[in-house]
Structures are given as structure tokens and as C-alpha cells.
CSV table of C-alpha atoms in Angstrom, one decimal:
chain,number,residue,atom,x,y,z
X,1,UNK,CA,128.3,105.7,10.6
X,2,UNK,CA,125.4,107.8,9.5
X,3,UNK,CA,124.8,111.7,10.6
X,4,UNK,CA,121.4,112.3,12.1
X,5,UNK,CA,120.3,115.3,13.6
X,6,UNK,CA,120.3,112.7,17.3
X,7,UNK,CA,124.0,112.3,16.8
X,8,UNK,CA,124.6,116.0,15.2
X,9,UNK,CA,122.4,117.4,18.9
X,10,UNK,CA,125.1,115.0,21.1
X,11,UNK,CA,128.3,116.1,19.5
X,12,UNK,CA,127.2,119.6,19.6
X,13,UNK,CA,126.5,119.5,22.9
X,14,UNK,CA,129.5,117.6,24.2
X,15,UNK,CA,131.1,120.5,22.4
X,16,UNK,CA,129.7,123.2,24.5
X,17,UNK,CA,130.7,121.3,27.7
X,18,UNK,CA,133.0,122.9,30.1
X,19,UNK,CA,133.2,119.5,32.4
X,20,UNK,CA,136.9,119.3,33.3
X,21,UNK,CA,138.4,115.9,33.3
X,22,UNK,CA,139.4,114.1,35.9
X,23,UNK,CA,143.1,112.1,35.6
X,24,UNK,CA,142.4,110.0,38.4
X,25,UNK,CA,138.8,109.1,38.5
X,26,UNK,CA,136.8,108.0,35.3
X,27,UNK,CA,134.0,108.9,34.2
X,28,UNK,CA,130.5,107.5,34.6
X,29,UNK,CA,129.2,107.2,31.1
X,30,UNK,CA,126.4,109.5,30.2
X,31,UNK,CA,124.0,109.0,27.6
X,32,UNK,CA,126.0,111.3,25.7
X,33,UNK,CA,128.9,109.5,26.3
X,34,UNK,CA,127.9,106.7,25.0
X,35,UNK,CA,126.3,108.1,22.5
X,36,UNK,CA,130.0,109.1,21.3
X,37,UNK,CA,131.4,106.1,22.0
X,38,UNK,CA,129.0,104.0,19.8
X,39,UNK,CA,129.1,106.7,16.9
X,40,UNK,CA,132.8,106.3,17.0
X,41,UNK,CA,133.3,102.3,17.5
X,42,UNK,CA,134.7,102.5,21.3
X,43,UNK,CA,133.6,99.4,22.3
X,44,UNK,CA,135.8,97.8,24.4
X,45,UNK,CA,135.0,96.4,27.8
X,46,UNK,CA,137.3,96.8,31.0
X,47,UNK,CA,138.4,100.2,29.8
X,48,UNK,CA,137.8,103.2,32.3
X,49,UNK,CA,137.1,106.4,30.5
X,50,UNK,CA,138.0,109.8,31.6
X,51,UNK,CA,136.4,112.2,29.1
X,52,UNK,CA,136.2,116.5,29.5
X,53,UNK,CA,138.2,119.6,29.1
X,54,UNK,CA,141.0,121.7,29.9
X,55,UNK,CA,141.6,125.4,28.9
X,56,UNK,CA,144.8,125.5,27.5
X,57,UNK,CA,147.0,128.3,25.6
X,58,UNK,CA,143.6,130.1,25.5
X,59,UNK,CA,141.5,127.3,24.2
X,60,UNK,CA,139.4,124.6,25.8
X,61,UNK,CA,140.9,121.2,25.0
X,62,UNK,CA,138.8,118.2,24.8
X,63,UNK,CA,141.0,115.3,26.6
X,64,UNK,CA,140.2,111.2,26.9
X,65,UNK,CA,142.2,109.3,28.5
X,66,UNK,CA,141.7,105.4,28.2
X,67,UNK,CA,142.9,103.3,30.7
X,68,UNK,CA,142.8,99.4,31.0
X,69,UNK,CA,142.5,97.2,34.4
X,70,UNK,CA,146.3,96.6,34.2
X,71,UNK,CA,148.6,99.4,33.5
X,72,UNK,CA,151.9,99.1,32.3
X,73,UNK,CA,152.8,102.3,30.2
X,74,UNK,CA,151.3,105.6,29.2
X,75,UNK,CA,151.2,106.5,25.4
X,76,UNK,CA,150.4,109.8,24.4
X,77,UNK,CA,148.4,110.1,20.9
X,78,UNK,CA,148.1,113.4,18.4
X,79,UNK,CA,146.0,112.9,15.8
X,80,UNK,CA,146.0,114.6,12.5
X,81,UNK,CA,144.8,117.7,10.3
X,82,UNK,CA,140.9,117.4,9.8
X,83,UNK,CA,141.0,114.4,12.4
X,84,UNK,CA,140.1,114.3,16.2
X,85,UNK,CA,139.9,111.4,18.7
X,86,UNK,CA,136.8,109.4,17.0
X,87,UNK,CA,139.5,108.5,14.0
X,88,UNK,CA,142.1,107.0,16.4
X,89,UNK,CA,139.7,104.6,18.2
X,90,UNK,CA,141.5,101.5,16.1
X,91,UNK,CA,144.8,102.0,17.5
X,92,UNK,CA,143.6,103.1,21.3
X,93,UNK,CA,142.0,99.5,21.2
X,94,UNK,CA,145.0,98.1,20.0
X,95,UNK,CA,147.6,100.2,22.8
X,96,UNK,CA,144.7,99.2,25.2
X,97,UNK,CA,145.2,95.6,24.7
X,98,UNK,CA,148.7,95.7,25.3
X,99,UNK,CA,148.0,97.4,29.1
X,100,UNK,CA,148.8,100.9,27.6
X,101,UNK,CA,147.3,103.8,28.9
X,102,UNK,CA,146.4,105.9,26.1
X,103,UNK,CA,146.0,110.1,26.7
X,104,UNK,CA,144.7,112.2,23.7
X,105,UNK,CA,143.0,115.1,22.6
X,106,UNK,CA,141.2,117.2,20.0
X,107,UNK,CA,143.5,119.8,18.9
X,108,UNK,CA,142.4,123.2,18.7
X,109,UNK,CA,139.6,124.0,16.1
X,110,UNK,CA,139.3,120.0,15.8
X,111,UNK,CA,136.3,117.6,17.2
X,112,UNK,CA,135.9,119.1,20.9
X,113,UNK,CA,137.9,121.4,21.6
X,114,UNK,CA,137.3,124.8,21.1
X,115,UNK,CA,138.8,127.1,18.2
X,116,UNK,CA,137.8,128.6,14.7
X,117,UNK,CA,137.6,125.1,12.4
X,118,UNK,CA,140.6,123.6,10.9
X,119,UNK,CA,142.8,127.2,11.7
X,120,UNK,CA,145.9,128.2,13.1
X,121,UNK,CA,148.1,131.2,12.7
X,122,UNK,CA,151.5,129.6,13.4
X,123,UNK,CA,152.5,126.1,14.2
X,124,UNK,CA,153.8,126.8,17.8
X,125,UNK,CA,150.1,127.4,18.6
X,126,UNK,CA,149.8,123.6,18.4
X,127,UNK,CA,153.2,123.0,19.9
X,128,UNK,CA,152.4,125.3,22.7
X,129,UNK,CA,149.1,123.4,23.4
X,130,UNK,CA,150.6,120.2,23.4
X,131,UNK,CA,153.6,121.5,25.6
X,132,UNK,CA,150.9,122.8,28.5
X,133,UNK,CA,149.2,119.5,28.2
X,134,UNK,CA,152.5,117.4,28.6
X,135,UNK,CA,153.3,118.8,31.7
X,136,UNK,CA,150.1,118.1,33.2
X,137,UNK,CA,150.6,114.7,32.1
X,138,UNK,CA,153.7,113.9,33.6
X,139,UNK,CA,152.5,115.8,36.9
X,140,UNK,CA,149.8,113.6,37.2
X,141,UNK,CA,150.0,110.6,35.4
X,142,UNK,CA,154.2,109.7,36.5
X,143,UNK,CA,156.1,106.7,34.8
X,144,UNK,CA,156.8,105.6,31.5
X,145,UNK,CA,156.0,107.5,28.5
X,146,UNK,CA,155.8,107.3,24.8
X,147,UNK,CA,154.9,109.5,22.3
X,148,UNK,CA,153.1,109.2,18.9
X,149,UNK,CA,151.8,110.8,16.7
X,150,UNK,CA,150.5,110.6,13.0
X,151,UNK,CA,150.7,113.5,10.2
X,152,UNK,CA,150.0,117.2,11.8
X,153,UNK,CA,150.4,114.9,15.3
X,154,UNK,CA,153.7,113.7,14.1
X,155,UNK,CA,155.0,117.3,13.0
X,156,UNK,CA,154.0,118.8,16.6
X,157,UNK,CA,156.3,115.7,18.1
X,158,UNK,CA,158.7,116.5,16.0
X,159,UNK,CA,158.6,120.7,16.5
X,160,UNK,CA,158.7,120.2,20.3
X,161,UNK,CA,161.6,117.1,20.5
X,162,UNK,CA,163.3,119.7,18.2
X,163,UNK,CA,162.6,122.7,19.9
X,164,UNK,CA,163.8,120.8,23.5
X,165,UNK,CA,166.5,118.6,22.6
X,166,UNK,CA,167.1,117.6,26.1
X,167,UNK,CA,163.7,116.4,26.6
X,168,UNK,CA,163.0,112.8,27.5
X,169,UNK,CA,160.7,110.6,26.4
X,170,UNK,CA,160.9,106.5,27.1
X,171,UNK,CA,160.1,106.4,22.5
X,172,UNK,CA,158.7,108.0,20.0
X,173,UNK,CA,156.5,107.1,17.3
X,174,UNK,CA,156.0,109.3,13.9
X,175,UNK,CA,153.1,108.2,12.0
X,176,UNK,CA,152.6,109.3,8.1
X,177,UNK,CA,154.9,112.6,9.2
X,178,UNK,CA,153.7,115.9,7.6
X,179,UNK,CA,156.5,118.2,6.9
X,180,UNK,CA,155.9,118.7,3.5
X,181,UNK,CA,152.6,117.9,1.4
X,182,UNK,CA,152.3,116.6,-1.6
X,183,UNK,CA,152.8,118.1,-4.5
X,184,UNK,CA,154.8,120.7,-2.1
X,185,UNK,CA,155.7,123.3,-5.1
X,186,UNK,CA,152.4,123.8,-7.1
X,187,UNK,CA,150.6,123.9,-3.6
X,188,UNK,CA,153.1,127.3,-2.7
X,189,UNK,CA,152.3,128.7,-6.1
X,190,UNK,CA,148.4,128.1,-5.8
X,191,UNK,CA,148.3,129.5,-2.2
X,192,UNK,CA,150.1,132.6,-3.4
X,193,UNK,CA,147.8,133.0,-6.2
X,194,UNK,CA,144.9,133.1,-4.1
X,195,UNK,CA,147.0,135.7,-2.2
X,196,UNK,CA,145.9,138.4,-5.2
X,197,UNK,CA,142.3,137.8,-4.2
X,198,UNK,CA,142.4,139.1,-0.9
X,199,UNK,CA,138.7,138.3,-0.2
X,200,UNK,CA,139.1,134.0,-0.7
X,201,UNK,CA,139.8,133.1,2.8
X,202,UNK,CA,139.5,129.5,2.7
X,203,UNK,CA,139.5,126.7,-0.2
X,204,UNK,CA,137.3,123.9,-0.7
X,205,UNK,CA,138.6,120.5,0.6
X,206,UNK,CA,138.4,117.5,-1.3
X,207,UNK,CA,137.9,114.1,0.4
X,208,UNK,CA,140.7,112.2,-1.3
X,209,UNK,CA,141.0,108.2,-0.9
X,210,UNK,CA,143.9,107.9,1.5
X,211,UNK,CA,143.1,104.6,2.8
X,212,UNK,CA,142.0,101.4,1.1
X,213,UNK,CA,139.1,101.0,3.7
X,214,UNK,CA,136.0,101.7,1.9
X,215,UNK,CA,134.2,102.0,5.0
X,216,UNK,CA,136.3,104.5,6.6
X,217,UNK,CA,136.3,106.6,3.4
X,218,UNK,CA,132.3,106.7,3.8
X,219,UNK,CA,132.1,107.6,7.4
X,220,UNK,CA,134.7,110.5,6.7
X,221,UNK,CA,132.5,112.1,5.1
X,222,UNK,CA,129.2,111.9,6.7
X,223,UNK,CA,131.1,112.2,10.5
X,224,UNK,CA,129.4,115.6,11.7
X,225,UNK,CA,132.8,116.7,13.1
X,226,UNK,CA,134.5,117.1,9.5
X,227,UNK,CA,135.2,120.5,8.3
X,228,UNK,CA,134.6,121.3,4.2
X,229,UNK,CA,136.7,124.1,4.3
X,230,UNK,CA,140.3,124.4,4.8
X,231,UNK,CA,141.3,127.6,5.9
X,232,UNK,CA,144.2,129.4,3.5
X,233,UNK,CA,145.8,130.6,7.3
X,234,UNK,CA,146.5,126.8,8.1
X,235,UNK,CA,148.4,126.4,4.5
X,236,UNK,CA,150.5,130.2,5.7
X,237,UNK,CA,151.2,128.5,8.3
X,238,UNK,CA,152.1,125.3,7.4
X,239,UNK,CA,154.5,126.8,4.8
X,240,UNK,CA,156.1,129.4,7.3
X,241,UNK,CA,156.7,126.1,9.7
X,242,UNK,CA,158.8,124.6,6.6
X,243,UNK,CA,160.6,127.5,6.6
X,244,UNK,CA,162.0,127.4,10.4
X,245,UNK,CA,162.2,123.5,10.8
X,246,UNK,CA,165.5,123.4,8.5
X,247,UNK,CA,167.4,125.4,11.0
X,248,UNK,CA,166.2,123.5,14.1
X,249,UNK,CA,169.2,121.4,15.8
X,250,UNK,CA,168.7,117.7,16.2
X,251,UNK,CA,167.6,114.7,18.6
X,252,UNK,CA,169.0,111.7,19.8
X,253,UNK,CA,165.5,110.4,20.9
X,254,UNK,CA,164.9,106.9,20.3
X,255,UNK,CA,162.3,107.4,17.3
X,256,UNK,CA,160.0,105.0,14.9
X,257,UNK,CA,159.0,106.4,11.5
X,258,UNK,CA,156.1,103.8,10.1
X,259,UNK,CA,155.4,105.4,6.3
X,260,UNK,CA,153.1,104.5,3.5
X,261,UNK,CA,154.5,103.6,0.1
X,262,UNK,CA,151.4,104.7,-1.1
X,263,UNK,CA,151.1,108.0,1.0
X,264,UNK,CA,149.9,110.7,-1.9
X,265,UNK,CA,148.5,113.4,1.1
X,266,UNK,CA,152.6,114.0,2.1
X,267,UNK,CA,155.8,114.3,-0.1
X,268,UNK,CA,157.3,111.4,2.5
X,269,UNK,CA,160.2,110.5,0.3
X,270,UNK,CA,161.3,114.3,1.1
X,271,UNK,CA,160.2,114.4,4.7
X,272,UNK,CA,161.9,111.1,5.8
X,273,UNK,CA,165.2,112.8,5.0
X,274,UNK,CA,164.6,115.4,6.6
X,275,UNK,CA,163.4,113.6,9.9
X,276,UNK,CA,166.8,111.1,9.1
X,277,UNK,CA,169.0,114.5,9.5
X,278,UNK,CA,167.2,115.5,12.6
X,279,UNK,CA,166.4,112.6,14.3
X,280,UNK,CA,169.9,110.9,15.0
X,281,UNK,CA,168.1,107.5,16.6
X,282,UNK,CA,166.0,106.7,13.8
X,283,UNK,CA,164.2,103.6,12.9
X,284,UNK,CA,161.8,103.7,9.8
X,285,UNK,CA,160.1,101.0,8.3
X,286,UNK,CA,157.6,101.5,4.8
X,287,UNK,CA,154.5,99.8,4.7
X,288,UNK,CA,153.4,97.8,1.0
X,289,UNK,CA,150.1,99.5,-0.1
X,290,UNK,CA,149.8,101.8,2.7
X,291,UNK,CA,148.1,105.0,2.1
X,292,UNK,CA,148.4,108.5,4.5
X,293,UNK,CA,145.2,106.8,7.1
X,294,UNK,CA,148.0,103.8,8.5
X,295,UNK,CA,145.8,103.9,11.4
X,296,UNK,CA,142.5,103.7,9.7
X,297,UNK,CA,143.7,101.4,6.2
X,298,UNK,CA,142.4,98.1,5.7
X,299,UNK,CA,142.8,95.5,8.2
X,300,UNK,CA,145.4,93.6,6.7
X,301,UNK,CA,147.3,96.5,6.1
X,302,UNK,CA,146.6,97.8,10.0
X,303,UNK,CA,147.3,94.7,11.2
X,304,UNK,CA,150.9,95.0,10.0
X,305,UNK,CA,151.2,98.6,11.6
X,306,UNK,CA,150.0,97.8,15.2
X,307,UNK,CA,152.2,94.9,14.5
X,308,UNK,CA,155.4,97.2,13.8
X,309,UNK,CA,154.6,100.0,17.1
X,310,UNK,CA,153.7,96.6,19.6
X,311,UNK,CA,157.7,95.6,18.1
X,312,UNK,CA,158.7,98.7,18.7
X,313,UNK,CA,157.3,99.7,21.8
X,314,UNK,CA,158.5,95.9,23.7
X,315,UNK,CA,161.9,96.2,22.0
């Protein structure tokens, strides 16, 4: 993967789109479209794509769906903080393969859709979004449905099974959970000490080496939909969502945690406990050597992750 202006003029332009996707007819792919496609390794044949927008809670969503010839399930993916569909496009091949139907999107400020970069004033503006989006999903796309989701995805799976206890899914799937980050305690003090200089409004982000695939690590940081900034509004909220999720009631949602012994991005010793409390259903497994990018590590250490959702997911 290597930023040109070519691919920079594409994405930008995808961007600006307003084309509203259709659930029931795919798309015919567009130079653009492919353009994506290739950029982001979706290469697999016999897939229909369905590709465009949705305004939702006041933002325009960018939505893919990927559906094979035979269809047997839909899967519903959230990706995570700095991360839009392009990352996921390992584990929609893999969900693919097994006849999965796989729905995503860009949350807001993220790849596509629409939204100040990398921001959000509360959590629930994610929730909300994904909420809104759900229910078009089951309205038009009936039957079977599972939900995963890895890191910030994971934490707006868990906010909403929380928030809606009754709800039902066929499983869930928490990827790399954030609840907390790590290094959780210094992080609250250094946010509150930027606090004092009211005019720093976002810090510098630092690419860290969350997966052992040195080819992901390189495309990370030359993919023209990254962000260099993180805005101090998205830690605010991040905290203030710590805050509220202790007093949330619990789940009995048939739920898969897959975790990373080697996760340094997320304090996940701390948030699996908390998830075990909440989530009365639980299955967790750790995976050796795995980093906080499960779904983009090497492929040995994949391998053994699409290996434990496929389990899952048939059990």
C-alpha cells in the first residue's frame, strides 16, 4: 500500500459521495470502486458488493455490505478507533468464506463517513449510530444475526447489549475490548494536565506496533484515511464512558471474548473482568503472542483467531 495523490483523489471523492446504498441490489463496481477495493486487498470473487451511505444520528454513514452466492447468516462488524472498513477486509474474507453475510461501516469521523476526525463528545453518539443502523438491518436484511466487534467496536456492542438487556442477538463476538486503555491512570492524569492549557485541543498520536505484521504496520501509516491527531474530546469521552459502564446492569447474551496476551493498546486483564461481571454467558479464550490488531496480526497468529470465531460461530 502506497499513498499517491491517484488513490488520495479516489478516497476523497468516495468521501464526498451522497450515493445511498442499496440492501438488496449490489453495486456495479465503478472505477472508484475498485480503485478501493484493490487499495484495500478486497479481492475475492463471487462476492456482491453493496457500497454508499446513510445519514444517520446526523451524520452520513458510509455502509458495505458483502454478500457471497450462498447465504447462510448475517454478521455485523464494528471496527475500531483510528480504523474503518479497509482494516477489516481479512476477516470479511474469512466470514465470506463461511457463507456469512458481512454488514459494516465507517463510524462517524472514521474512513467515509462523515464527521470531525477521530471525535466524539460522548460515547452514546456511537451507540446511537449503531442503534439506527441495527434496525435498518434487521428490517431489511431478516434472519440470523451475530454481532462482533473489535476494540472501540467491541465497547459500542457492549454499551448497547448493556443499555437493552432484553435485546437479542443469535452471538456475540468482543474482539481486543476497549474499556480501559493502557496504562489507564497516567493517561487520566496526562489528560487532565493538558486540561490547564485550554488552547491544546488535540495530542499527537503515535503509531505503536500492535501487531506482529510488518506489512500492516507499514500500510497503517501511509493509508490516506489515518488521522495524526487524536482529539483530547475522544479521551473526555472515553473516560466519562468508564465512569457510567460500572453501574450498567448485566447480559445473558451468548458472548465470545478472543484477547491478546500481548495487547499493550488496552488494560485487558482489567476489562475482561469487568466484561466477566456483565456478561453472565461468557466464553473468553487468550491468544499466545497476540497483539491489540487480532484481525490484522500475522498469519499464523490470525489463522488461530478466524479459527476460534468459525468454532464459535458453528458451535
Amino acid at each position: 500500500m502506497e499513498k499517491t495523490p491517484e488513490i488520495q483523489d479516489i478516497l476523497d471523492q468516495l468521501s464526498r459521495s451522497t450515493n445511498t446504498i442499496d440492501f438488496h441490489k449490489p453495486n456495479k463496481i465503478t472505477n472508484q470502486i475498485r480503485a478501493y477495493r484493490d487499495f484495500y486487498n478486497f479481492n475475492q470473487a463471487d462476492i456482491d458488493l453493496h457500497f454508499g451511505k446513510l445519514a444517520i444520528n446526523n451524520k452520513t454513514v458510509h455502509v458495505q455490505i458483502f454478500k457471497p452466492k450462498h447465504h447462510r447468516a448475517t454478521v455485523f462488524l464494528l471496527h475500531g478507533y483510528l480504523s474503518h472498513i479497509g482494516h477489516l477486509s481479512h476477516v470479511i474474507h474469512d466470514l465470506n468464506r463461511q457463507h456469512f453475510t458481512v454488514v459494516s461501516y465507517d463510524l462517524q469521523g472514521h474512513g467515509l463517513s462523515s464527521g470531525k476526525a477521530a471525535s466524539i463528545n460522548t460515547f452514546y453518539d456511537y451507540v446511537a449510530t449503531m442503534e439506527q443502523l441495527l434496525e435498518i438491518i434487521k428490517k431489511e436484511m431478516p434472519g440470523r444475526l451475530y454481532l462482533i466487534g473489535h476494540s472501540t467496536g467491541a465497547s459500542i456492542i457492549i454499551d448497547y447489549c448493556l443499555r437493552h438487556p432484553a435485546a437479542y442477538f443469535d452471538k456475540i463476538i468482543l474482539v481486543a475490548p476497549l474499556i480501559r486503555s493502557n496504562h489507564w491512570y497516567l493517561s487520566n492524569f496526562a489528560f487532565y494536565l493538558t486540561k490547564l492549557v485550554p488552547f491544546i485541543k488535540t495530542i499527537k498520536r503515535k503509531f505503536r506496533e500492535n501487531s506482529s505484521d510488518k506489512r500492516f504496520l507499514h500500510d497503517l501509516k501511509y493509508d490516506p484515511l489515518q488521522t495524526t491527531e487524536i482529539p483530547l474530546n475522544w479521551v473526555k469521552a472515553l473516560i466519562a464512558w468508564n465512569k457510567k459502564i460500572n453501574n450498567y446492569g448485566s447480559t445473558k447474551l451468548p458472548t465470545f471474548l478472543i484477547q491478546g496476551n500481548q495487547d499493550k493498546t488496552v488494560d485487558w486483564k482489567y476489562n475482561l473482568d469487568l466484561i466477566q461481571d456483565k456478561f453472565e454467558n461468557l466464553q473468553s479464550v487468550q491468544i499466545d503472542n497476540g497483539r491489540h490488531e487480532l484481525f490484522n496480526e500475522s498469519e499464523p497468529i490470525r489463522k488461530i483467531v478466524f479459527k476460534e470465531i468459525q468454532e464459535f460461530l458453528n458451535d
